């Protein structure tokens, strides 16, 4: 998976990892076409305006079916706030914003974009984060980001169970890209400890190419390692 040649859709193609995926897919001879969408693209998708998701899916239905859909949209911090270091930093505005952008937006994207996937053979990969693993949470902190990615993971797992019945030839996974040098990781020494986005995206595409039906509903890293939920 995906088949050869394949058609791809990149959601969040303006981002650091999203634009790296786009560049790699544009240069992949097996990729017959790749469409990239983001907040300011011709077909806009903005998780601050949830109605844009269904509209984008409607417009894209003329370009369907897609064999590969990758969603890279996500936030960790904003100009107003940084990830919480302790419980006393927790606030409703930050928690609800991260839930909206990292969990509700991707879940509604799953709902409305599921019909754009090729029922014969397709893969949908959604970028999550290892810190969204409840089992792996050793350090604490980052309450809203962790909770939003854990919620995203549950929404992906639940959808994958339904897809096994309704779309048995579709693979759906949550992916951890590793620490990548990007806008998102910049305040956390991303430039020093993060890998180049092209390396991470290339590794993730290799993992995606090796997925099979049994991998659907798993949480998997850029190196193919399965993470605990
Ligand atoms: N970088 C890392 O080390 C790391 C580690 C673990 C997981 N991740 C995950 O990987 C994904 C990509 O991260 P990145 O490092 O590439 O970050 P990035 O460069 O900040 O890209 C984030 C993407 O999300 C989009 N976005 C933000 N708010 C949005 C909204 N309201 N509506 C629609 N799109 C919105 C951005 O669009 P604009 O260009 O319009 O702002 C951009 O395309 C995220 O889901 C992140 O949680 C990253």
mmCIF file of C-alpha atoms and ligand atoms in Angstrom:
data_model
loop_
_atom_site.group_PDB
_atom_site.id
_atom_site.type_symbol
_atom_site.label_atom_id
_atom_site.label_comp_id
_atom_site.label_asym_id
_atom_site.label_seq_id
_atom_site.Cartn_x
_atom_site.Cartn_y
_atom_site.Cartn_z
ATOM 1 C CA UNK A 1 0.000 0.000 0.000
ATOM 2 C CA UNK A 2 -0.566 2.450 -1.634
ATOM 3 C CA UNK A 3 -0.901 1.023 -5.192
ATOM 4 C CA UNK A 4 1.336 2.009 -8.063
ATOM 5 C CA UNK A 5 0.645 4.579 -9.546
ATOM 6 C CA UNK A 6 -1.169 6.344 -6.715
ATOM 7 C CA UNK A 7 -2.949 9.641 -6.109
ATOM 8 C CA UNK A 8 -2.197 11.560 -2.918
ATOM 9 C CA UNK A 9 -3.778 14.318 -0.842
ATOM 10 C CA UNK A 10 -1.717 16.260 1.669
ATOM 11 C CA UNK A 11 -3.671 18.131 4.359
ATOM 12 C CA UNK A 12 -1.605 20.864 6.018
ATOM 13 C CA UNK A 13 0.812 21.224 3.105
ATOM 14 C CA UNK A 14 1.952 24.675 4.327
ATOM 15 C CA UNK A 15 3.586 23.217 7.448
ATOM 16 C CA UNK A 16 7.204 22.164 7.873
ATOM 17 C CA UNK A 17 6.535 18.431 7.741
ATOM 18 C CA UNK A 18 3.575 18.892 5.376
ATOM 19 C CA UNK A 19 5.655 20.763 2.790
ATOM 20 C CA UNK A 20 8.390 18.117 3.052
ATOM 21 C CA UNK A 21 5.827 15.384 2.305
ATOM 22 C CA UNK A 22 4.528 17.450 -0.612
ATOM 23 C CA UNK A 23 8.020 17.898 -2.097
ATOM 24 C CA UNK A 24 8.801 14.177 -1.789
ATOM 25 C CA UNK A 25 5.489 13.114 -3.318
ATOM 26 C CA UNK A 26 5.881 15.619 -6.181
ATOM 27 C CA UNK A 27 9.206 13.938 -6.999
ATOM 28 C CA UNK A 28 7.961 10.364 -6.564
ATOM 29 C CA UNK A 29 7.601 8.761 -10.024
ATOM 30 C CA UNK A 30 4.947 6.400 -8.621
ATOM 31 C CA UNK A 31 2.800 9.318 -7.467
ATOM 32 C CA UNK A 32 0.472 10.191 -10.359
ATOM 33 C CA UNK A 33 -0.793 13.348 -8.646
ATOM 34 C CA UNK A 34 -0.547 15.091 -5.304
ATOM 35 C CA UNK A 35 -2.914 17.796 -4.080
ATOM 36 C CA UNK A 36 -1.907 19.943 -1.138
ATOM 37 C CA UNK A 37 -4.397 21.913 0.947
ATOM 38 C CA UNK A 38 -4.013 24.262 3.926
ATOM 39 C CA UNK A 39 -5.627 27.339 5.484
ATOM 40 C CA UNK A 40 -4.750 29.605 2.545
ATOM 41 C CA UNK A 41 -4.853 27.185 -0.400
ATOM 42 C CA UNK A 42 -7.314 27.455 -3.273
ATOM 43 C CA UNK A 43 -9.403 24.846 -1.483
ATOM 44 C CA UNK A 44 -9.038 26.091 2.104
ATOM 45 C CA UNK A 45 -9.198 23.975 5.254
ATOM 46 C CA UNK A 46 -9.178 25.866 8.553
ATOM 47 C CA UNK A 47 -9.768 24.104 11.861
ATOM 48 C CA UNK A 48 -10.814 27.432 13.410
ATOM 49 C CA UNK A 49 -13.771 27.246 11.000
ATOM 50 C CA UNK A 50 -14.961 23.643 11.189
ATOM 51 C CA UNK A 51 -17.480 24.103 8.350
ATOM 52 C CA UNK A 52 -14.504 24.492 5.979
ATOM 53 C CA UNK A 53 -13.763 20.769 6.383
ATOM 54 C CA UNK A 54 -16.976 19.485 4.800
ATOM 55 C CA UNK A 55 -16.763 22.162 2.095
ATOM 56 C CA UNK A 56 -13.180 21.167 1.228
ATOM 57 C CA UNK A 57 -14.200 17.515 1.010
ATOM 58 C CA UNK A 58 -17.096 18.395 -1.301
ATOM 59 C CA UNK A 59 -14.826 20.346 -3.669
ATOM 60 C CA UNK A 60 -12.154 17.635 -3.581
ATOM 61 C CA UNK A 61 -14.650 14.918 -4.464
ATOM 62 C CA UNK A 62 -14.119 15.843 -8.127
ATOM 63 C CA UNK A 63 -10.404 14.949 -7.690
ATOM 64 C CA UNK A 64 -11.126 11.646 -5.879
ATOM 65 C CA UNK A 65 -10.450 8.807 -5.347
ATOM 66 C CA UNK A 66 -7.186 9.191 -3.424
ATOM 67 C CA UNK A 67 -4.980 6.251 -2.484
ATOM 68 C CA UNK A 68 -3.031 8.161 0.149
ATOM 69 C CA UNK A 69 -4.223 10.926 2.474
ATOM 70 C CA UNK A 70 -1.808 12.391 5.030
ATOM 71 C CA UNK A 71 -2.967 14.930 7.608
ATOM 72 C CA UNK A 72 -0.183 16.948 9.243
ATOM 73 C CA UNK A 73 -2.228 19.742 10.831
ATOM 74 C CA UNK A 74 -1.468 20.338 14.499
ATOM 75 C CA UNK A 75 -0.401 22.985 17.017
ATOM 76 C CA UNK A 76 1.578 22.946 20.248
ATOM 77 C CA UNK A 77 1.852 26.633 21.167
ATOM 78 C CA UNK A 78 0.522 30.013 20.125
ATOM 79 C CA UNK A 79 1.563 33.632 20.460
ATOM 80 C CA UNK A 80 -0.493 33.771 23.666
ATOM 81 C CA UNK A 81 0.597 30.576 25.425
ATOM 82 C CA UNK A 82 3.189 27.824 25.706
ATOM 83 C CA UNK A 83 2.634 24.188 26.824
ATOM 84 C CA UNK A 84 1.730 23.979 30.522
ATOM 85 C CA UNK A 85 4.567 23.057 32.876
ATOM 86 C CA UNK A 86 2.275 22.386 35.841
ATOM 87 C CA UNK A 87 -1.401 21.954 36.711
ATOM 88 C CA UNK A 88 -1.696 25.577 37.799
ATOM 89 C CA UNK A 89 -0.912 26.634 34.190
ATOM 90 C CA UNK A 90 -3.922 24.709 32.851
ATOM 91 C CA UNK A 91 -6.613 26.947 31.376
ATOM 92 C CA UNK A 92 -9.824 26.354 29.464
ATOM 93 C CA UNK A 93 -8.913 28.529 26.486
ATOM 94 C CA UNK A 94 -5.681 26.664 25.690
ATOM 95 C CA UNK A 95 -7.200 23.240 26.367
ATOM 96 C CA UNK A 96 -10.222 23.844 24.154
ATOM 97 C CA UNK A 97 -8.111 25.392 21.353
ATOM 98 C CA UNK A 98 -5.760 22.408 21.268
ATOM 99 C CA UNK A 99 -8.693 19.997 21.396
ATOM 100 C CA UNK A 100 -10.268 21.809 18.452
ATOM 101 C CA UNK A 101 -7.143 21.948 16.255
ATOM 102 C CA UNK A 102 -5.533 18.617 17.217
ATOM 103 C CA UNK A 103 -8.552 16.360 17.775
ATOM 104 C CA UNK A 104 -11.913 17.764 16.605
ATOM 105 C CA UNK A 105 -10.581 19.096 13.287
ATOM 106 C CA UNK A 106 -8.785 15.853 12.354
ATOM 107 C CA UNK A 107 -11.806 13.776 13.481
ATOM 108 C CA UNK A 108 -14.197 15.739 11.269
ATOM 109 C CA UNK A 109 -11.637 15.462 8.473
ATOM 110 C CA UNK A 110 -11.774 11.694 8.901
ATOM 111 C CA UNK A 111 -15.583 11.850 8.754
ATOM 112 C CA UNK A 112 -15.821 13.974 5.625
ATOM 113 C CA UNK A 113 -12.697 12.779 3.765
ATOM 114 C CA UNK A 114 -13.303 9.051 4.305
ATOM 115 C CA UNK A 115 -15.486 9.035 1.188
ATOM 116 C CA UNK A 116 -12.570 10.354 -0.899
ATOM 117 C CA UNK A 117 -10.428 7.270 -0.193
ATOM 118 C CA UNK A 118 -10.232 4.572 -2.842
ATOM 119 C CA UNK A 119 -12.229 1.642 -1.395
ATOM 120 C CA UNK A 120 -10.054 -0.784 -3.379
ATOM 121 C CA UNK A 121 -6.787 0.233 -1.731
ATOM 122 C CA UNK A 122 -5.935 3.285 0.345
ATOM 123 C CA UNK A 123 -4.026 4.569 3.356
ATOM 124 C CA UNK A 124 -4.724 7.485 5.652
ATOM 125 C CA UNK A 125 -1.969 8.602 8.031
ATOM 126 C CA UNK A 126 -2.619 11.262 10.660
ATOM 127 C CA UNK A 127 0.270 12.879 12.481
ATOM 128 C CA UNK A 128 -0.081 12.416 16.215
ATOM 129 C CA UNK A 129 2.751 12.654 18.779
ATOM 130 C CA UNK A 130 4.432 10.198 21.134
ATOM 131 C CA UNK A 131 3.588 12.507 24.041
ATOM 132 C CA UNK A 132 -0.063 11.639 23.347
ATOM 133 C CA UNK A 133 0.634 8.099 24.557
ATOM 134 C CA UNK A 134 -0.915 7.631 28.018
ATOM 135 C CA UNK A 135 1.230 4.558 28.698
ATOM 136 C CA UNK A 136 4.432 6.352 27.696
ATOM 137 C CA UNK A 137 3.731 9.488 29.774
ATOM 138 C CA UNK A 138 6.667 9.600 32.155
ATOM 139 C CA UNK A 139 7.512 13.283 32.400
ATOM 140 C CA UNK A 140 4.045 14.863 32.781
ATOM 141 C CA UNK A 141 3.448 18.492 31.761
ATOM 142 C CA UNK A 142 2.128 19.692 28.382
ATOM 143 C CA UNK A 143 -1.405 18.917 29.610
ATOM 144 C CA UNK A 144 -3.403 20.267 26.672
ATOM 145 C CA UNK A 145 -1.148 18.947 23.904
ATOM 146 C CA UNK A 146 -0.893 15.493 25.485
ATOM 147 C CA UNK A 147 -4.666 15.347 26.072
ATOM 148 C CA UNK A 148 -5.503 16.535 22.550
ATOM 149 C CA UNK A 149 -3.219 13.967 20.917
ATOM 150 C CA UNK A 150 -4.548 11.208 23.227
ATOM 151 C CA UNK A 151 -8.083 12.201 22.151
ATOM 152 C CA UNK A 152 -6.935 12.147 18.509
ATOM 153 C CA UNK A 153 -5.476 8.674 19.017
ATOM 154 C CA UNK A 154 -8.779 7.352 20.406
ATOM 155 C CA UNK A 155 -10.692 8.867 17.471
ATOM 156 C CA UNK A 156 -8.270 7.215 15.009
ATOM 157 C CA UNK A 157 -8.420 3.818 16.751
ATOM 158 C CA UNK A 158 -12.223 3.903 16.902
ATOM 159 C CA UNK A 159 -12.483 4.862 13.223
ATOM 160 C CA UNK A 160 -10.042 2.104 12.249
ATOM 161 C CA UNK A 161 -12.300 -0.466 13.956
ATOM 162 C CA UNK A 162 -15.252 0.802 11.893
ATOM 163 C CA UNK A 163 -13.143 0.890 8.706
ATOM 164 C CA UNK A 164 -12.230 -2.784 9.236
ATOM 165 C CA UNK A 165 -15.941 -3.508 8.662
ATOM 166 C CA UNK A 166 -16.868 -0.796 6.160
ATOM 167 C CA UNK A 167 -13.583 -0.149 4.316
ATOM 168 C CA UNK A 168 -11.546 -3.345 4.720
ATOM 169 C CA UNK A 169 -8.988 -2.241 2.121
ATOM 170 C CA UNK A 170 -8.199 1.039 3.853
ATOM 171 C CA UNK A 171 -5.354 1.329 6.363
ATOM 172 C CA UNK A 172 -5.666 4.077 8.970
ATOM 173 C CA UNK A 173 -2.781 4.891 11.328
ATOM 174 C CA UNK A 174 -1.658 7.480 13.858
ATOM 175 C CA UNK A 175 1.992 8.420 13.148
ATOM 176 C CA UNK A 176 4.690 9.927 15.325
ATOM 177 C CA UNK A 177 7.183 11.857 13.163
ATOM 178 C CA UNK A 178 9.952 11.986 15.787
ATOM 179 C CA UNK A 179 11.386 15.312 16.871
ATOM 180 C CA UNK A 180 11.592 17.458 13.762
ATOM 181 C CA UNK A 181 13.118 20.897 13.327
ATOM 182 C CA UNK A 182 9.997 22.978 12.651
ATOM 183 C CA UNK A 183 7.905 25.986 13.609
ATOM 184 C CA UNK A 184 6.183 23.765 16.177
ATOM 185 C CA UNK A 185 9.373 22.533 17.877
ATOM 186 C CA UNK A 186 11.376 25.788 17.579
ATOM 187 C CA UNK A 187 10.728 27.050 21.149
ATOM 188 C CA UNK A 188 11.869 23.655 22.509
ATOM 189 C CA UNK A 189 15.352 23.545 20.959
ATOM 190 C CA UNK A 190 13.868 21.969 17.819
ATOM 191 C CA UNK A 191 16.716 23.399 15.765
ATOM 192 C CA UNK A 192 19.291 21.574 17.921
ATOM 193 C CA UNK A 193 17.502 18.309 18.698
ATOM 194 C CA UNK A 194 15.111 18.003 15.733
ATOM 195 C CA UNK A 195 15.796 16.202 12.465
ATOM 196 C CA UNK A 196 15.311 17.858 9.063
ATOM 197 C CA UNK A 197 11.659 17.548 7.958
ATOM 198 C CA UNK A 198 12.661 15.916 4.663
ATOM 199 C CA UNK A 199 14.387 13.058 6.531
ATOM 200 C CA UNK A 200 11.360 12.526 8.793
ATOM 201 C CA UNK A 201 8.871 12.691 5.904
ATOM 202 C CA UNK A 202 10.998 10.304 3.811
ATOM 203 C CA UNK A 203 11.126 7.799 6.674
ATOM 204 C CA UNK A 204 7.369 8.075 7.240
ATOM 205 C CA UNK A 205 6.660 7.494 3.527
ATOM 206 C CA UNK A 206 8.795 4.319 3.689
ATOM 207 C CA UNK A 207 6.766 3.130 6.685
ATOM 208 C CA UNK A 208 3.493 4.001 4.895
ATOM 209 C CA UNK A 209 4.645 2.006 1.853
ATOM 210 C CA UNK A 210 5.254 -1.028 4.045
ATOM 211 C CA UNK A 211 1.893 -0.966 5.869
ATOM 212 C CA UNK A 212 -0.638 -3.731 5.403
ATOM 213 C CA UNK A 213 -4.198 -4.306 6.600
ATOM 214 C CA UNK A 214 -3.063 -5.685 9.958
ATOM 215 C CA UNK A 215 -1.359 -2.358 10.713
ATOM 216 C CA UNK A 216 -4.615 -0.405 10.570
ATOM 217 C CA UNK A 217 -5.573 1.071 13.928
ATOM 218 C CA UNK A 218 -2.002 1.273 15.215
ATOM 219 C CA UNK A 219 0.162 4.091 16.541
ATOM 220 C CA UNK A 220 3.423 3.895 14.644
ATOM 221 C CA UNK A 221 6.654 5.899 14.495
ATOM 222 C CA UNK A 222 8.732 7.193 11.586
ATOM 223 C CA UNK A 223 10.931 4.120 12.042
ATOM 224 C CA UNK A 224 8.046 1.639 11.990
ATOM 225 C CA UNK A 225 8.049 1.006 15.748
ATOM 226 C CA UNK A 226 4.582 0.479 17.277
ATOM 227 C CA UNK A 227 3.823 2.765 20.205
ATOM 228 C CA UNK A 228 1.525 1.911 23.098
ATOM 229 C CA UNK A 229 -1.661 3.967 23.276
HETATM 230 N N1 LIG B 1 7.850 18.872 14.861
HETATM 231 C C1 LIG B 1 7.878 17.901 15.751
HETATM 232 O O1 LIG B 1 8.910 17.664 16.415
HETATM 233 C C2 LIG B 1 6.655 17.049 15.979
HETATM 234 C C3 LIG B 1 6.726 16.004 16.924
HETATM 235 C C4 LIG B 1 5.597 15.217 17.143
HETATM 236 C C5 LIG B 1 4.449 15.439 16.414
HETATM 237 N N2 LIG B 1 4.399 16.464 15.509
HETATM 238 C C6 LIG B 1 3.143 16.668 14.776
HETATM 239 O O2 LIG B 1 3.428 16.779 13.394
HETATM 240 C C7 LIG B 1 2.460 17.637 12.768
HETATM 241 C C8 LIG B 1 3.162 18.678 11.895
HETATM 242 O O3 LIG B 1 3.973 19.486 12.709
HETATM 243 P P1 LIG B 1 5.107 20.478 12.142
HETATM 244 O O4 LIG B 1 6.282 20.248 13.001
HETATM 245 O O5 LIG B 1 5.225 20.360 10.663
HETATM 246 O O6 LIG B 1 4.481 21.895 12.559
HETATM 247 P P2 LIG B 1 4.245 23.232 11.714
HETATM 248 O O7 LIG B 1 5.384 23.522 10.818
HETATM 249 O O8 LIG B 1 3.882 24.257 12.736
HETATM 250 O O9 LIG B 1 2.956 22.878 10.804
HETATM 251 C C9 LIG B 1 1.670 22.832 11.362
HETATM 252 C C10 LIG B 1 0.625 22.789 10.284
HETATM 253 O O10 LIG B 1 -0.662 22.892 10.927
HETATM 254 C C11 LIG B 1 -1.401 23.931 10.272
HETATM 255 N N3 LIG B 1 -2.378 24.560 11.142
HETATM 256 C C12 LIG B 1 -2.195 25.152 12.346
HETATM 257 N N4 LIG B 1 -3.359 25.648 12.796
HETATM 258 C C13 LIG B 1 -4.296 25.360 11.851
HETATM 259 C C14 LIG B 1 -5.687 25.603 11.716
HETATM 260 N N5 LIG B 1 -6.375 26.288 12.630
HETATM 261 N N6 LIG B 1 -6.317 25.145 10.621
HETATM 262 C C15 LIG B 1 -5.658 24.482 9.651
HETATM 263 N N7 LIG B 1 -4.335 24.245 9.705
HETATM 264 C C16 LIG B 1 -3.670 24.675 10.792
HETATM 265 C C17 LIG B 1 -0.342 24.930 9.835
HETATM 266 O O11 LIG B 1 -0.903 25.811 8.885
HETATM 267 P P3 LIG B 1 -0.342 27.315 8.670
HETATM 268 O O12 LIG B 1 0.882 27.158 7.807
HETATM 269 O O13 LIG B 1 -1.466 28.019 8.002
HETATM 270 O O14 LIG B 1 -0.024 27.857 10.040
HETATM 271 C C18 LIG B 1 0.702 23.969 9.285
HETATM 272 O O15 LIG B 1 0.320 23.513 8.007
HETATM 273 C C19 LIG B 1 1.600 18.208 13.904
HETATM 274 O O16 LIG B 1 0.392 17.486 13.989
HETATM 275 C C20 LIG B 1 2.437 17.957 15.147
HETATM 276 O O17 LIG B 1 1.648 17.834 16.314
HETATM 277 C C21 LIG B 1 5.479 17.268 15.272
#
